[in-house]
Short mmCIF file of C-alpha atoms in Angstrom, two decimals:
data_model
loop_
_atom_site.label_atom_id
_atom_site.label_comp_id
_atom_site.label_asym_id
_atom_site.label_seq_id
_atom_site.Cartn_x
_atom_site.Cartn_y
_atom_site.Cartn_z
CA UNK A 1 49.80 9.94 4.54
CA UNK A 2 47.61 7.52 2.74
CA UNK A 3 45.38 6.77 5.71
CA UNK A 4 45.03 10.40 6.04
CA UNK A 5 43.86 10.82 2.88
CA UNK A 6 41.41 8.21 3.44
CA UNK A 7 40.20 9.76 6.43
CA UNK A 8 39.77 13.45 5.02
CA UNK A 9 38.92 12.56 1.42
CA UNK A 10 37.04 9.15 1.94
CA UNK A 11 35.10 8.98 4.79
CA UNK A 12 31.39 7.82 4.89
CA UNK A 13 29.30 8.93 7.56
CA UNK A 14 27.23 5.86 7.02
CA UNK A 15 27.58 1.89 6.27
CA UNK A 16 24.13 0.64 4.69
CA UNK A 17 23.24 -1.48 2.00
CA UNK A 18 21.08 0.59 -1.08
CA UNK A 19 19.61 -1.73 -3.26
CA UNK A 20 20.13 -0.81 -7.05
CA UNK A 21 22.35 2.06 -6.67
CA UNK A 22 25.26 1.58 -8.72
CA UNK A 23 27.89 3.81 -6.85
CA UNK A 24 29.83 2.24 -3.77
CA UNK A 25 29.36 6.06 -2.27
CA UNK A 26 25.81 7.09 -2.56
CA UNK A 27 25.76 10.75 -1.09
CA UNK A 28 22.39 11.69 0.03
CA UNK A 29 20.82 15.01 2.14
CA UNK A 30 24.54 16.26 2.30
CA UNK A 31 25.68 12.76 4.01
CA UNK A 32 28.41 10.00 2.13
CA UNK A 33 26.99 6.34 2.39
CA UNK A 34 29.33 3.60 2.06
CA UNK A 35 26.74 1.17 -0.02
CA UNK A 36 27.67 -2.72 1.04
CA UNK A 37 24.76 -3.60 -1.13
CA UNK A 38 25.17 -6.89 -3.41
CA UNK A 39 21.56 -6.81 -4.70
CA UNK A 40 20.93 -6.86 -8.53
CA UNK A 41 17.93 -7.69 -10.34
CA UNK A 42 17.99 -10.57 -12.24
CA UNK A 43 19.72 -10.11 -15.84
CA UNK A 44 17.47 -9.93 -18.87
CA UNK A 45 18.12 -11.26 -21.84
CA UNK A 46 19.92 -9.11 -24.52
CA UNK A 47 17.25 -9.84 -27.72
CA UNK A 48 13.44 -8.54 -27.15
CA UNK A 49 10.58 -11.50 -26.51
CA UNK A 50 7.49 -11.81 -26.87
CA UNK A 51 5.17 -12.63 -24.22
CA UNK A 52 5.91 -16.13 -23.37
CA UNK A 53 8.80 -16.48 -25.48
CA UNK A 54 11.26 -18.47 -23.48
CA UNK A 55 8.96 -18.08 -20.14
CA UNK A 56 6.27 -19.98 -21.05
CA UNK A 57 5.17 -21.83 -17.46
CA UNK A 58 5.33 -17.93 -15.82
CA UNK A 59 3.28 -16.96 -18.78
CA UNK A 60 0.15 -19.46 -18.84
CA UNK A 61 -0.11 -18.82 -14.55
CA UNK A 62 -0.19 -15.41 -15.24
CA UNK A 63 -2.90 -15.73 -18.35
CA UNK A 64 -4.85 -17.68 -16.00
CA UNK A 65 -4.02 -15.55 -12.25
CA UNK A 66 -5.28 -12.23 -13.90
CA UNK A 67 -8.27 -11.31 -15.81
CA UNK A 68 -6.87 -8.92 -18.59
CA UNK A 69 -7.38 -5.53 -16.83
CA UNK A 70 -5.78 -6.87 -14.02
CA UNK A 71 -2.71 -8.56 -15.70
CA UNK A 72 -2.21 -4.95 -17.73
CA UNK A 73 -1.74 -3.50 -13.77
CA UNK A 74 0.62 -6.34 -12.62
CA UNK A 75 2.53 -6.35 -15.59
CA UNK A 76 2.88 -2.16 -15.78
CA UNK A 77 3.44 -2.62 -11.49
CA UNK A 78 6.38 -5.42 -12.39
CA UNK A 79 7.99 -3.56 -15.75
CA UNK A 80 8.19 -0.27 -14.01
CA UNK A 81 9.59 -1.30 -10.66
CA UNK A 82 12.61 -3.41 -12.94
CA UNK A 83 13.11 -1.12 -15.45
CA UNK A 84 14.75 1.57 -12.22
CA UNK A 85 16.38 -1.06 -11.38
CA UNK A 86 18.47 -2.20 -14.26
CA UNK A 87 18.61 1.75 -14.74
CA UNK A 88 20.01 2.12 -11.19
CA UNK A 89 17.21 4.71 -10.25
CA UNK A 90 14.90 3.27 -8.08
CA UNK A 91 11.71 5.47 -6.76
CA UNK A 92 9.00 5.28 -4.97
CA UNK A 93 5.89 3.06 -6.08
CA UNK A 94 2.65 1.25 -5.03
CA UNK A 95 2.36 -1.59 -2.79
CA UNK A 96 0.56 -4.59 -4.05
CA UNK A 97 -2.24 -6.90 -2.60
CA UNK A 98 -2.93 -9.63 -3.84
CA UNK A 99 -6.14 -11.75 -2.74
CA UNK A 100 -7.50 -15.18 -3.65
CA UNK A 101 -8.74 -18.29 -2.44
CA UNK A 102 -5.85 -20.39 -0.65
CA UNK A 103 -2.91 -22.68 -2.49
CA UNK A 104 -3.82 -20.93 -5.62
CA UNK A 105 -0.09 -19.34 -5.91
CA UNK A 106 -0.28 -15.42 -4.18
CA UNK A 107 2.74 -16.93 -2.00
CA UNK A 108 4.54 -18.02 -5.34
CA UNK A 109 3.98 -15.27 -6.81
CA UNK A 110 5.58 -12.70 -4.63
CA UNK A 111 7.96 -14.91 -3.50
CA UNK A 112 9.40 -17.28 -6.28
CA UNK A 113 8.41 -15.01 -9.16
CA UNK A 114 8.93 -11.26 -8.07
CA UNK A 115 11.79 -12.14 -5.30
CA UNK A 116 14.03 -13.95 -7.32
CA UNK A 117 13.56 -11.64 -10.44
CA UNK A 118 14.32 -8.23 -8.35
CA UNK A 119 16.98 -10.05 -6.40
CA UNK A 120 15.51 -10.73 -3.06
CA UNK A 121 12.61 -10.80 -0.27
CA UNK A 122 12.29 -10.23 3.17
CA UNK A 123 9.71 -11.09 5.21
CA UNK A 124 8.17 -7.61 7.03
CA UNK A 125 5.34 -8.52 8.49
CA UNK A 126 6.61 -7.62 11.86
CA UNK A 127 7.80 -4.33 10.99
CA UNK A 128 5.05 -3.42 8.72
CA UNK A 129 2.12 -3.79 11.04
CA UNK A 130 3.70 -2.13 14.01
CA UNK A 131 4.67 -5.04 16.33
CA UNK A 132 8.10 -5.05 15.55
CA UNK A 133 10.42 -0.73 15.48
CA UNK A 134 13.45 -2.86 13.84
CA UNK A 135 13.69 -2.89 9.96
CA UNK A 136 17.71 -2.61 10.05
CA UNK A 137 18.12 -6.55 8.48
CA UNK A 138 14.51 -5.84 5.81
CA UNK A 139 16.72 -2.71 4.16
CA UNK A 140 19.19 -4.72 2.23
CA UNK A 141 15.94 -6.39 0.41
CA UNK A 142 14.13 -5.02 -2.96
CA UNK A 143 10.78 -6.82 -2.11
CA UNK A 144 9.06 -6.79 1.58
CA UNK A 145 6.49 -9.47 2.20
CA UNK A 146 3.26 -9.87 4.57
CA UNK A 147 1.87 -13.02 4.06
CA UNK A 148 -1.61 -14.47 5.35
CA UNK A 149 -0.80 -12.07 8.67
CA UNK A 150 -3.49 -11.31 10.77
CA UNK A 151 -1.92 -9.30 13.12
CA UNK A 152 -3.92 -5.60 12.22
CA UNK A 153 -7.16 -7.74 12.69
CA UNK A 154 -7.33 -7.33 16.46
CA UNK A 155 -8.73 -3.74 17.01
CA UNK A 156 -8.72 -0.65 15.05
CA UNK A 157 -5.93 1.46 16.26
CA UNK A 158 -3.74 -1.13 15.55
CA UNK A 159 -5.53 -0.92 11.95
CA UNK A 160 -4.72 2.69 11.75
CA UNK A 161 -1.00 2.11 13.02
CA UNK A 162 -0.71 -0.34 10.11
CA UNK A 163 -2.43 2.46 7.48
CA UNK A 164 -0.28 5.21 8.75
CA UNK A 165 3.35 2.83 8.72
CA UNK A 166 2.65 1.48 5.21
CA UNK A 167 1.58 5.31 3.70
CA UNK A 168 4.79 6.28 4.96
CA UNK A 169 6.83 3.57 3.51
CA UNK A 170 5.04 3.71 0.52
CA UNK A 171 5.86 7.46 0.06
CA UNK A 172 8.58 8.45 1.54
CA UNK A 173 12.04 8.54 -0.21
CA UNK A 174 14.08 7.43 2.87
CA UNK A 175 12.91 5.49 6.46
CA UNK A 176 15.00 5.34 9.77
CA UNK A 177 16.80 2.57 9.76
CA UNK A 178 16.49 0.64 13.38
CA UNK A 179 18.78 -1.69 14.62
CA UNK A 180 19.35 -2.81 18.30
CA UNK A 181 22.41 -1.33 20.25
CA UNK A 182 22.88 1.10 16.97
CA UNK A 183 21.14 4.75 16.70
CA UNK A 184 18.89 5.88 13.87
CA UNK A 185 19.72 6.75 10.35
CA UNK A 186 17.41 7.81 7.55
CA UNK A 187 18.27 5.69 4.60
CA UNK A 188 17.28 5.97 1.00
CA UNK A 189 14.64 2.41 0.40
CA UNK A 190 12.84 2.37 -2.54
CA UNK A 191 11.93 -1.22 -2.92
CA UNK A 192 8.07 -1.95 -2.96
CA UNK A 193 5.64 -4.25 -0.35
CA UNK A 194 3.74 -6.88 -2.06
CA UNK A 195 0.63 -8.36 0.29
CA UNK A 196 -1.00 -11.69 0.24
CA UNK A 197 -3.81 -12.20 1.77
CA UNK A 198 -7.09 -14.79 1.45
CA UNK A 199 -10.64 -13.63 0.61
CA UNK A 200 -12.18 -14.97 4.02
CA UNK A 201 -13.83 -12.24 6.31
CA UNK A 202 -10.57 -12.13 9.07
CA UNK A 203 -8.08 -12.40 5.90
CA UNK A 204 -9.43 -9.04 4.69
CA UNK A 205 -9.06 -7.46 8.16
CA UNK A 206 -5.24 -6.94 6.65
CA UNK A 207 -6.63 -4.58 3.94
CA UNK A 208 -6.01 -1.11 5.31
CA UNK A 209 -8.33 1.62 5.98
CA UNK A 210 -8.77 2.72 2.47
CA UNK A 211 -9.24 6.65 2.97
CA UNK A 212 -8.65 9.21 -0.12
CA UNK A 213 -4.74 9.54 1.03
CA UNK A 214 -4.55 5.74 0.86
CA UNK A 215 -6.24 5.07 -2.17
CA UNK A 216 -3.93 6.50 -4.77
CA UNK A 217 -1.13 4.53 -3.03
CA UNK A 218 -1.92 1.03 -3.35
CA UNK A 219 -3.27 -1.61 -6.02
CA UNK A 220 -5.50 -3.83 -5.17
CA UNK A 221 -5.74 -7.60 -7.27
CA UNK A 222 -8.16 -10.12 -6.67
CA UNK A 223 -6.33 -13.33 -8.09
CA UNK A 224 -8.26 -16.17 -9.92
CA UNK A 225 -7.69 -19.95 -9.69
CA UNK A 226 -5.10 -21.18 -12.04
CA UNK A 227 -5.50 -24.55 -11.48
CA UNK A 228 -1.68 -25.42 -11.20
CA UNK A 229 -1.50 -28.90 -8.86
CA UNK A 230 2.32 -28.82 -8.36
CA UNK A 231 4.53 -25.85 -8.57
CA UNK A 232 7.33 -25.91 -10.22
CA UNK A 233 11.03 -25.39 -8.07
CA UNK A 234 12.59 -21.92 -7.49
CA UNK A 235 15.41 -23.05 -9.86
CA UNK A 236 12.59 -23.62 -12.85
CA UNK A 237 11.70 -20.27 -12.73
CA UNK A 238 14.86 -18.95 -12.26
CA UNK A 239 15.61 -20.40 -15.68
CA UNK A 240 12.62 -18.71 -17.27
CA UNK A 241 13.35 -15.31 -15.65
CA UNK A 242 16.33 -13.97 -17.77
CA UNK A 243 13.27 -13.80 -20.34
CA UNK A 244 10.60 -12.78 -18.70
CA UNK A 245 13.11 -10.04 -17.47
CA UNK A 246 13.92 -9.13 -21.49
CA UNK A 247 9.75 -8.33 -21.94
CA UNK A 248 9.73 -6.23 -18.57
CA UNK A 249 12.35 -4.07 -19.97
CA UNK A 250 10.60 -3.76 -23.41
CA UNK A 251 7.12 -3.58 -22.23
CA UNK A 252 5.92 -0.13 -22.27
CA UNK A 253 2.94 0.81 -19.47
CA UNK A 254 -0.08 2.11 -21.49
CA UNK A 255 -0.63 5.42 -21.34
CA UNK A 256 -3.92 5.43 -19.69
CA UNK A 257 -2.60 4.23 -16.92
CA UNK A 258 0.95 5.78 -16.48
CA UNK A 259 1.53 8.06 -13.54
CA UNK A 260 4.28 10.33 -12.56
CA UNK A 261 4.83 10.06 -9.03
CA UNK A 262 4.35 6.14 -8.55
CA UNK A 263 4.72 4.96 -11.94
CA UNK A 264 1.31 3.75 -12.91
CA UNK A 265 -2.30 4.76 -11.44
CA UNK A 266 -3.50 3.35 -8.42
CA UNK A 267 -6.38 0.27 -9.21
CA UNK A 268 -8.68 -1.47 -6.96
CA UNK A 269 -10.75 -4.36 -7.69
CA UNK A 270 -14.18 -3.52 -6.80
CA UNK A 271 -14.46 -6.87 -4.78
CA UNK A 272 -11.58 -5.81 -2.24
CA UNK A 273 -12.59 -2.22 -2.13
CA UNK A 274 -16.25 -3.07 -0.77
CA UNK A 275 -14.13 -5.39 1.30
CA UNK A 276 -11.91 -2.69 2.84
CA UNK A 277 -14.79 -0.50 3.46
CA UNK A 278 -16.92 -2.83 5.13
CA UNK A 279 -14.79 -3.72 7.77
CA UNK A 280 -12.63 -0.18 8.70
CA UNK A 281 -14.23 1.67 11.42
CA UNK A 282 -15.12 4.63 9.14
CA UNK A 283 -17.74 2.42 8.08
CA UNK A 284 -19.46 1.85 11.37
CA UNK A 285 -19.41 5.85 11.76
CA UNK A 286 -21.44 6.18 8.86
CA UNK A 287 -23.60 3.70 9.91
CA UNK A 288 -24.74 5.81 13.16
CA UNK A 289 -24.55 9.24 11.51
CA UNK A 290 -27.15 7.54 8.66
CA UNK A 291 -29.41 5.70 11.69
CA UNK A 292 -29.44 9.60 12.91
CA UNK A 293 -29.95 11.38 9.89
CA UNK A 294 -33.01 9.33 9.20
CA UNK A 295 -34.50 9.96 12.52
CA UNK A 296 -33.96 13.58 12.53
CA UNK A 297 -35.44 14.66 9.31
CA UNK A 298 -38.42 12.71 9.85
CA UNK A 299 -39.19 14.97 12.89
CA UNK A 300 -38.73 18.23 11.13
CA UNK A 301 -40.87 20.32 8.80
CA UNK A 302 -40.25 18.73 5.22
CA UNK A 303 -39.17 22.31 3.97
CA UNK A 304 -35.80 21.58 5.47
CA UNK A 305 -33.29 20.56 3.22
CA UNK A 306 -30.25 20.22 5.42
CA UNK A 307 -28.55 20.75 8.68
CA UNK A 308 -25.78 22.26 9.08
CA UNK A 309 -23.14 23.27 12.21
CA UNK A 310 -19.72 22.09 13.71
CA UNK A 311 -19.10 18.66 14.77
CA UNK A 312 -19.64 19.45 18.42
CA UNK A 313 -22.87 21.49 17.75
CA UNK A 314 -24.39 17.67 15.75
CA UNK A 315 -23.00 15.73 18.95
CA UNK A 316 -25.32 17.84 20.93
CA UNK A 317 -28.10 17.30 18.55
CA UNK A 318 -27.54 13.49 18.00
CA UNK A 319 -27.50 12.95 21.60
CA UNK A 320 -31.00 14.99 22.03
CA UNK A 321 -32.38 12.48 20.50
CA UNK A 322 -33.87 9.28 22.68
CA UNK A 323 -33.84 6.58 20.31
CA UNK A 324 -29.87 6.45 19.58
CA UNK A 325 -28.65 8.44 22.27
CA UNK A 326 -26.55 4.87 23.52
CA UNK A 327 -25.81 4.33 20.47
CA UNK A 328 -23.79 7.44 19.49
CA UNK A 329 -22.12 8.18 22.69
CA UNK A 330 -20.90 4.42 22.21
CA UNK A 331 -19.44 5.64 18.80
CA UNK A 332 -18.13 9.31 19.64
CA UNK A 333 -16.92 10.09 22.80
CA UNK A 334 -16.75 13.93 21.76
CA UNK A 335 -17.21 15.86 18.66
CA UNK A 336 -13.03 16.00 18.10
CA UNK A 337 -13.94 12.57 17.17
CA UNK A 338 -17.11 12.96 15.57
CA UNK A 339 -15.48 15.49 13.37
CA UNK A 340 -12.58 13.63 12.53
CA UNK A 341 -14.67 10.92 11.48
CA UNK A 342 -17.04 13.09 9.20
CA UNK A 343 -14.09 14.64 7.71
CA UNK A 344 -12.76 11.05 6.70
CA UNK A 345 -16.41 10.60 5.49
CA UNK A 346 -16.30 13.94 3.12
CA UNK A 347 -13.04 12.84 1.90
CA UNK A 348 -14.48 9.31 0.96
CA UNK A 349 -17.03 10.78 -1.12
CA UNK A 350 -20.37 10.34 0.97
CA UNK A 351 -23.19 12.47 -1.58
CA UNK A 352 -25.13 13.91 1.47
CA UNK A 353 -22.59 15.01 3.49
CA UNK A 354 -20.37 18.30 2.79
CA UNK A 355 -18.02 20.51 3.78
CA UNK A 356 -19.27 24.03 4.10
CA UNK A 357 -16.69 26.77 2.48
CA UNK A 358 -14.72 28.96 4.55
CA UNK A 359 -13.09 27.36 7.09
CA UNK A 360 -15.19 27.19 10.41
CA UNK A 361 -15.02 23.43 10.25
CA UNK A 362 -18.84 23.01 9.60
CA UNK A 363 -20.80 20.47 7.67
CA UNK A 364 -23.56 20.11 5.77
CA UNK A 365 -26.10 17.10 6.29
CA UNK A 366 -28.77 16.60 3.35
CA UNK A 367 -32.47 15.49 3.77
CA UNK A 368 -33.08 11.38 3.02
#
C-alpha cells in the first residue's frame, strides 16, 4: 500500500538538480521535478556592513578593478543575482564580460570571488560556443564560465552560433538538458555566464555580435590593473565572503539603473563596444554599402537626396557599377543577404540608412 501511494501520489516525472529552489519537488509547465540539488549560496552574515567591513582584501581589488560607474554595475549585477538566491527565486539576468590586460585577476574574479559566494562554477566554454550539445553535468552549477576561449574566433557563423546560444540562455527561463544515452528535458536554469576575456585583437573575437537584441542582454566591463602580485587562497576569501554576502543583501541597486526583466540595465564600456563592432561581420557590410553609397551619389544629379527600393532592386544597382562590382558580389551573394544585413544595420542605428513605412521591405539610402 505504501509503495502505491508513492507511486500515485509521489511520482516525479523528472530527476534534475535546480539550483536555489528550496522545494525537493519543484513542479514546472504541469511536470513534478524531483530537485537533487545541494547548491546554496554562501551564508551572509546576520548584522548589516559596510563596504569593506569584515571583507576588506575583496574590497580594495574591487576599488581598484572598477572605475566607479563600473563597480556601481558589478556590484547591482552581484547583489541582485544573490539576493534570488537567498530568496529562493532565481530569474533570468545578464551575462557578464569582463576584459583586461592578462594576470590582472578576471579569472579570480569569476572564479574565487563569484563561484564560491553563489555556491559553484562550471566551466561552459564547450557548450556555450557551440562545439560541445551536452550541458547535462553545467546544470547543477549557479555560475557558467568561458575563460580566455577563442573558439568563436575562427569564422563568422560560428560567431553567430555563439550570439544566438548565449541570447537564448540568457533569456530563456528553462534549456534542454542534454546528456549522452538520456533524452531531452527542458529544465528550469537561471544561473548567469560570466566571460573573461583579454583586450588583444583575437581575445575580443569572443565578444559577440552586438546587434540591438543582444545589447540589452549583456554588460560589458573593461577591468583596470589592481596591482595585486600574489593572490590570496580560495579559503581567504571564503573567510571574507559571509560579509561581503551581508552588504549584497543590503545593498540596494540605484534606481537609475534598475530593470524589470534582468534586474539592472544593460552597460557597455565604450572601449569593448567599438571592439565588438569592429570585428562582427555587420561591420564589413557597412563598409561596402558606404564604399557604394559614395560612388553612386557622386554620379547623380545633386538634387537627389536618397535612393530608395528593396534589397534585391540595390544588389542590381550596386553591381551596375564597375568600380566595386568584385567587391560586393564578394560580400552578398543575393539580396536575401544583402537585406538581412541592412536590416541588422537599421536596427544598429546607422543615420543614413532607413526603413521605409509600410511593409514592402524597402530602404532608404541618404546622400553623403
Amino acid at each position: 500500500d505504501a509503495i502505491y501511494a508513492c507511486q500515485m501520489t509521489r511520482r516525479a516525472d523528472y530527476v534534475v538538480p535546480l539550483i536555489y529552489r528550496p522545494n525537493d519537488i519543484v513542479y514546472h509547465n504541469n511536470r513534478a521535478y524531483l530537485n537533487t540539488s545541494r547548491v546554496r549560496p554562501t551564508a551572509p552574515l546576520p548584522d548589516p556592513r559596510a563596504w569593506g567591513e569584515g571583507f576588506s582584501w575583496i574590497a580594495r581589488y574591487f576599488d581598484k578593478l572598477w572605475d566607479r560607474v563600473q563597480w556601481e554595475y558589478f556590484i547591482s549585477w552581484a547583489a541582485n543575482f544573490y539576493q534570488q538566491a537567498l530568496a529562493g527565486k532565481p530569474t533570468t539576468g545578464l551575462a557578464l564580460f569582463i576584459a583586461g590586460d592578462g594576470s590582472i585577476g578576471k579569472n579570480f574574479t569569476a572564479n574565487a570571488v563569484l563561484g564560491q559566494l553563489f555556491g559553484g562554477h562550471a566551466d561552459a566554454s564547450k557548450f556555450v560556443t557551440g562545439k560541445d550539445e551536452f550541458n547535462g553535468n553545467l546544470l547543477a552549477a549557479p555560475i557558467w564560465t568561458c575563460h580566455d576561449t577563442q573558439q568563436t574566433a575562427d569564422n563568422p557563423t560560428s560567431r553567430n552560433a555563439f550570439t544566438q546560444r548565449l541570447k537564448r540562455i540568457i533569456a530563456d527561463r528553462e534549456l534542454i538538458s542534454r546528456s549522452m544515452f538520456k533524452e531531452g528535458v527542458d529544465v528550469p536554469w537561471n544561473g548567469r555566464i560570466i566571460v573573461t576575456l583579454n583586450v588583444d585583437a583575437e581575445s575580443l573575437r569572443m565578444l559577440p555580435d552586438l546587434e540591438q537584441t543582444t545589447l540589452n542582454k549583456v554588460l560589458l566591463l573593461r577591468a583596470n590593473d589592481p596591482g595585486v602580485d600574489e593572490f590570496p587562497a580560495d579559503e581567504e576569501i571564503l573567510a571574507e565572503l559571509p560579509s561581503f554576502g551581508a552588504f549584497l543583501r543590503d545593498y540596494e541597486i540605484p534606481q537609475a539603473i534598475r530593470e524589470a526583466r534582468f534586474g539592472i540595465r544593460a552597460w557597455h564600456h565604450p572601449d569593448l563596444l567599438d571592439a565588438a563592432h569592429a570585428e562582427s561581420p555587420i561591420t564589413s557590410a557597412l563598409e561596402v554599402i558606404s564604399i557604394w553609397r559614395k560612388e553612386y551619389f557622386s554620379g547623380v544629379d545633386k538634387g537627389v537626396e536618397n535612393w530608395v527600393g528593396n534589397s534585391t532592386e540595390l544588389l542590381q544597382e550596386m553591381l551596375s557599377l564597375d568600380g566595386t562590382r568584385d567587391l560586393i558580389r564578394s560580400q552578398f551573394r543575393n539580396g536575401a543577404v544583402l537585406g538581412r544585413n541592412m536590416t541588422t544595420l537599421v536596427g544598429r542605428g546607422t543615420p543614413w540608412l532607413h526603413k521605409v513605412p509600410g511593409g514592402r521591405r524597402q530602404y532608404r539610402i541618404d546622400r553623403p
